[in-house]
XYZ file of C-alpha atoms in Angstrom:
194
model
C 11.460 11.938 15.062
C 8.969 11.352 18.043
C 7.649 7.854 18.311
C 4.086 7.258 19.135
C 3.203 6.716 22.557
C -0.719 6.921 22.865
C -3.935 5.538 21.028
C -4.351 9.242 19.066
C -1.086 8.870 17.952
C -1.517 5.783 15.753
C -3.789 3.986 13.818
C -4.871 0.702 11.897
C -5.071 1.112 8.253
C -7.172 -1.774 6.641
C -5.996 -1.578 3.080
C -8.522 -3.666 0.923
C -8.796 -4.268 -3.147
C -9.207 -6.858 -5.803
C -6.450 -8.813 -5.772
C -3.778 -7.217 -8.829
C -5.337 -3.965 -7.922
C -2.018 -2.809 -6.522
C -2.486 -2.984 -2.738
C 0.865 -4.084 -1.878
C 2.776 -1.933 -4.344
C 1.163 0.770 -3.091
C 2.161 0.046 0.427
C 5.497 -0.042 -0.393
C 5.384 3.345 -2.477
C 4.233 4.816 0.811
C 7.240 3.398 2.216
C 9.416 4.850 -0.575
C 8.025 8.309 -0.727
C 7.977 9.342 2.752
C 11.660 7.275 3.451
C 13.335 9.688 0.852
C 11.527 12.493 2.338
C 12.804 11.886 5.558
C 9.221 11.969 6.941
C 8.715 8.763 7.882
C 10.797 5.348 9.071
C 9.034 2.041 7.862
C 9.135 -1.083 9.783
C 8.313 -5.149 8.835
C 7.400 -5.416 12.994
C 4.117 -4.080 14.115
C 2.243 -4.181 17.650
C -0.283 -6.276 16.308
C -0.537 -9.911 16.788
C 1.589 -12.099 14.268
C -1.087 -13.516 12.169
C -0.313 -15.236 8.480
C -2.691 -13.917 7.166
C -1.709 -10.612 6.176
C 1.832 -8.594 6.249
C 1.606 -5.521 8.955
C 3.479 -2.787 7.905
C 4.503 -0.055 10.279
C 5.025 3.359 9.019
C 5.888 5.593 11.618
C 5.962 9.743 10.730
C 5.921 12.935 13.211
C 2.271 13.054 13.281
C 1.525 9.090 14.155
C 2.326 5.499 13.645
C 0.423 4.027 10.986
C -0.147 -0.102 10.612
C -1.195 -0.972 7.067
C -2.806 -4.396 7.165
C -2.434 -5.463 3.520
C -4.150 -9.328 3.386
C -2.377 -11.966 1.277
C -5.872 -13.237 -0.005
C -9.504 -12.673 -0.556
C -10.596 -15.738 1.796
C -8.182 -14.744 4.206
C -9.155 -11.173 4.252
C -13.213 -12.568 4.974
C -11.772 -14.793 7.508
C -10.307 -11.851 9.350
C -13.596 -9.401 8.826
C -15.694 -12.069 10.125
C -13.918 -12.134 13.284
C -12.524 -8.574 13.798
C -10.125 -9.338 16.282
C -7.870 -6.110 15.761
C -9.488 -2.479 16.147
C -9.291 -1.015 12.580
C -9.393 2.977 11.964
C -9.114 3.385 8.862
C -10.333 1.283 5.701
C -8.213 2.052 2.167
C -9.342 0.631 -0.369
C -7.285 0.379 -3.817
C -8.991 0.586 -7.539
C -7.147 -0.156 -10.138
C -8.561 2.878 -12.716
C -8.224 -0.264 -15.681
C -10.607 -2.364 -13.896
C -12.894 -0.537 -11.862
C -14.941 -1.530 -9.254
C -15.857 -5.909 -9.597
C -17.882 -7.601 -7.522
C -14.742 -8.572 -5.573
C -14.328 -4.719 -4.382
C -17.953 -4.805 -3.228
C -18.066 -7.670 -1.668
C -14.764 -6.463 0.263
C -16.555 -3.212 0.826
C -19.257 -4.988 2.480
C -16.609 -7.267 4.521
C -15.293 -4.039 5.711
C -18.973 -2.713 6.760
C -18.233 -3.175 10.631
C -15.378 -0.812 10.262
C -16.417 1.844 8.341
C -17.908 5.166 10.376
C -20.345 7.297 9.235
C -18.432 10.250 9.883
C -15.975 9.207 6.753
C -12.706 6.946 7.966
C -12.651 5.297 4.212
C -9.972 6.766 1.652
C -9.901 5.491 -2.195
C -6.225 5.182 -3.916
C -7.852 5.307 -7.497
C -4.013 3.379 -8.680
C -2.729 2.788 -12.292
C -3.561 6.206 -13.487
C -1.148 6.128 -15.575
C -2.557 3.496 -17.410
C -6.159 5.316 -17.821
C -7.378 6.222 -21.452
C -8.572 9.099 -20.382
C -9.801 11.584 -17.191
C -13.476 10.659 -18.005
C -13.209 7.212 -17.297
C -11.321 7.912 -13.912
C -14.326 10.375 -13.351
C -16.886 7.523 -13.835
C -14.546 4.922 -11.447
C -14.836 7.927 -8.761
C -18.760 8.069 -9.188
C -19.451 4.273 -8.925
C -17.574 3.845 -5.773
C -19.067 6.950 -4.162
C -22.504 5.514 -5.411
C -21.886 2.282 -3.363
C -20.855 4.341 -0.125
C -24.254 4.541 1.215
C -24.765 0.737 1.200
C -22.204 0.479 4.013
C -23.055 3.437 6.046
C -20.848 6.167 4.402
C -21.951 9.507 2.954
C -21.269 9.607 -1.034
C -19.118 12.917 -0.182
C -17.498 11.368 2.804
C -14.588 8.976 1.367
C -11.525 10.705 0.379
C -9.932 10.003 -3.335
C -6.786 9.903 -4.395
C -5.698 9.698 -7.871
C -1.687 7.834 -9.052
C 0.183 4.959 -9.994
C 1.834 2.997 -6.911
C 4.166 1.853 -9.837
C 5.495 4.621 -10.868
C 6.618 6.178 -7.883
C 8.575 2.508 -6.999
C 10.543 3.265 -10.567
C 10.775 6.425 -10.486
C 11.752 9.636 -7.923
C 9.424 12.142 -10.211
C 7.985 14.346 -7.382
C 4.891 14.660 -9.491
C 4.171 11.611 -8.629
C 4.842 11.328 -5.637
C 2.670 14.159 -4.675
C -0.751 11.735 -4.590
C 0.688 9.981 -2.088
C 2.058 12.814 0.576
C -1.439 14.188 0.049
C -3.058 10.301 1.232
C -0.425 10.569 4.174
C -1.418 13.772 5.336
C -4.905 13.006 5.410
C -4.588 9.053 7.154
C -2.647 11.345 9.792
C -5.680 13.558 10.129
C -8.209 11.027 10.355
C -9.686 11.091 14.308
C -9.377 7.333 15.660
C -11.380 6.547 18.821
């Protein structure tokens, strides 16, 4: 598998979400899924700087090397979007389907303003589906966050969506579920970084 060499072949992922929302499981689902598939090798290291306040994880595929940033707290999250030391290409943001979008997903939104592009660099893991009552209420969780993409600079039809359950795919090998996440992959590897 080739390794990345330039800036087009990789990219910072900023992966924000309430806290509980399933950031972290979902990180390591990506890991899981693409590991069995042989598409990908997954790495602890990462070219950025060591900083405690998140874990960097390196995913590295045939198309590019991706760096999730997952942050290991709300305050230390703000901290970082206040200074925005490291470039970020791409902003994820997780919703748990059960809780929907709180204040704490808006105000992350909003930390993640600077980052966003107009052109569309944000995709939405809608997570816990399997927990959802029913497709109506993941419907109206899909409509509220695209209603709160034009207050930091992104077209409602812009973001990318994504409906599973990080969870299940960690217990479980079902390609069915697995399939959400191959189809996130693809598209962070499509995604133009500058």
């Amino acid at each position: 598998m080739p390794v990345a060499t330039s800036k087009a072949d990789s990219a910072t992922v900023l992966v924000i979400g309430q806290e509980g929302h399933g950031k972290t499981t979902l990180t390591a689902a990506v890991v899981k899924v693409l590991s069995t598939k042989k598409k990908a090798k997954a790495t602890s290291e990462s070219s950025l700087p060591s900083d405690p306040r998140f874990n960097a994880t390196e995913v590295i595929s045939d198309k590019r090397t991706l760096t999730f940033i997952d942050f290991t707290s709300q305050e230390n999250y703000k901290s970082y979007a206040e200074e925005a030391r490291h470039p970020v290409d791409i902003v994820l943001l997780v919703v748990d389907i059960e809780a929907g979008v709180g204040d704490e997903t808006k105000s992350q939104l909003e930390l993640a303003k600077p980052f966003i592009k107009p052109e569309g660099n944000i995709v939405v893991f809608l997570n816990k589906l399997d927990k959802a009552e029913d497709s109506d209420q993941v419907d109206l969780i899909e409509l509220s966050i695209r209603g709160f993409f034009p207050s930091v600079g992104v077209d409602s039809e812009k973001g990318v969506m994504f409906r599973g359950s990080a969870s299940l795919l960690l217990d479980s090998n079902d390609r069915k579920n697995q399939k959400p996440v191959i189809k996130m992959m693809e598209c962070l590897n499509k995604i133009p970084v500058s």
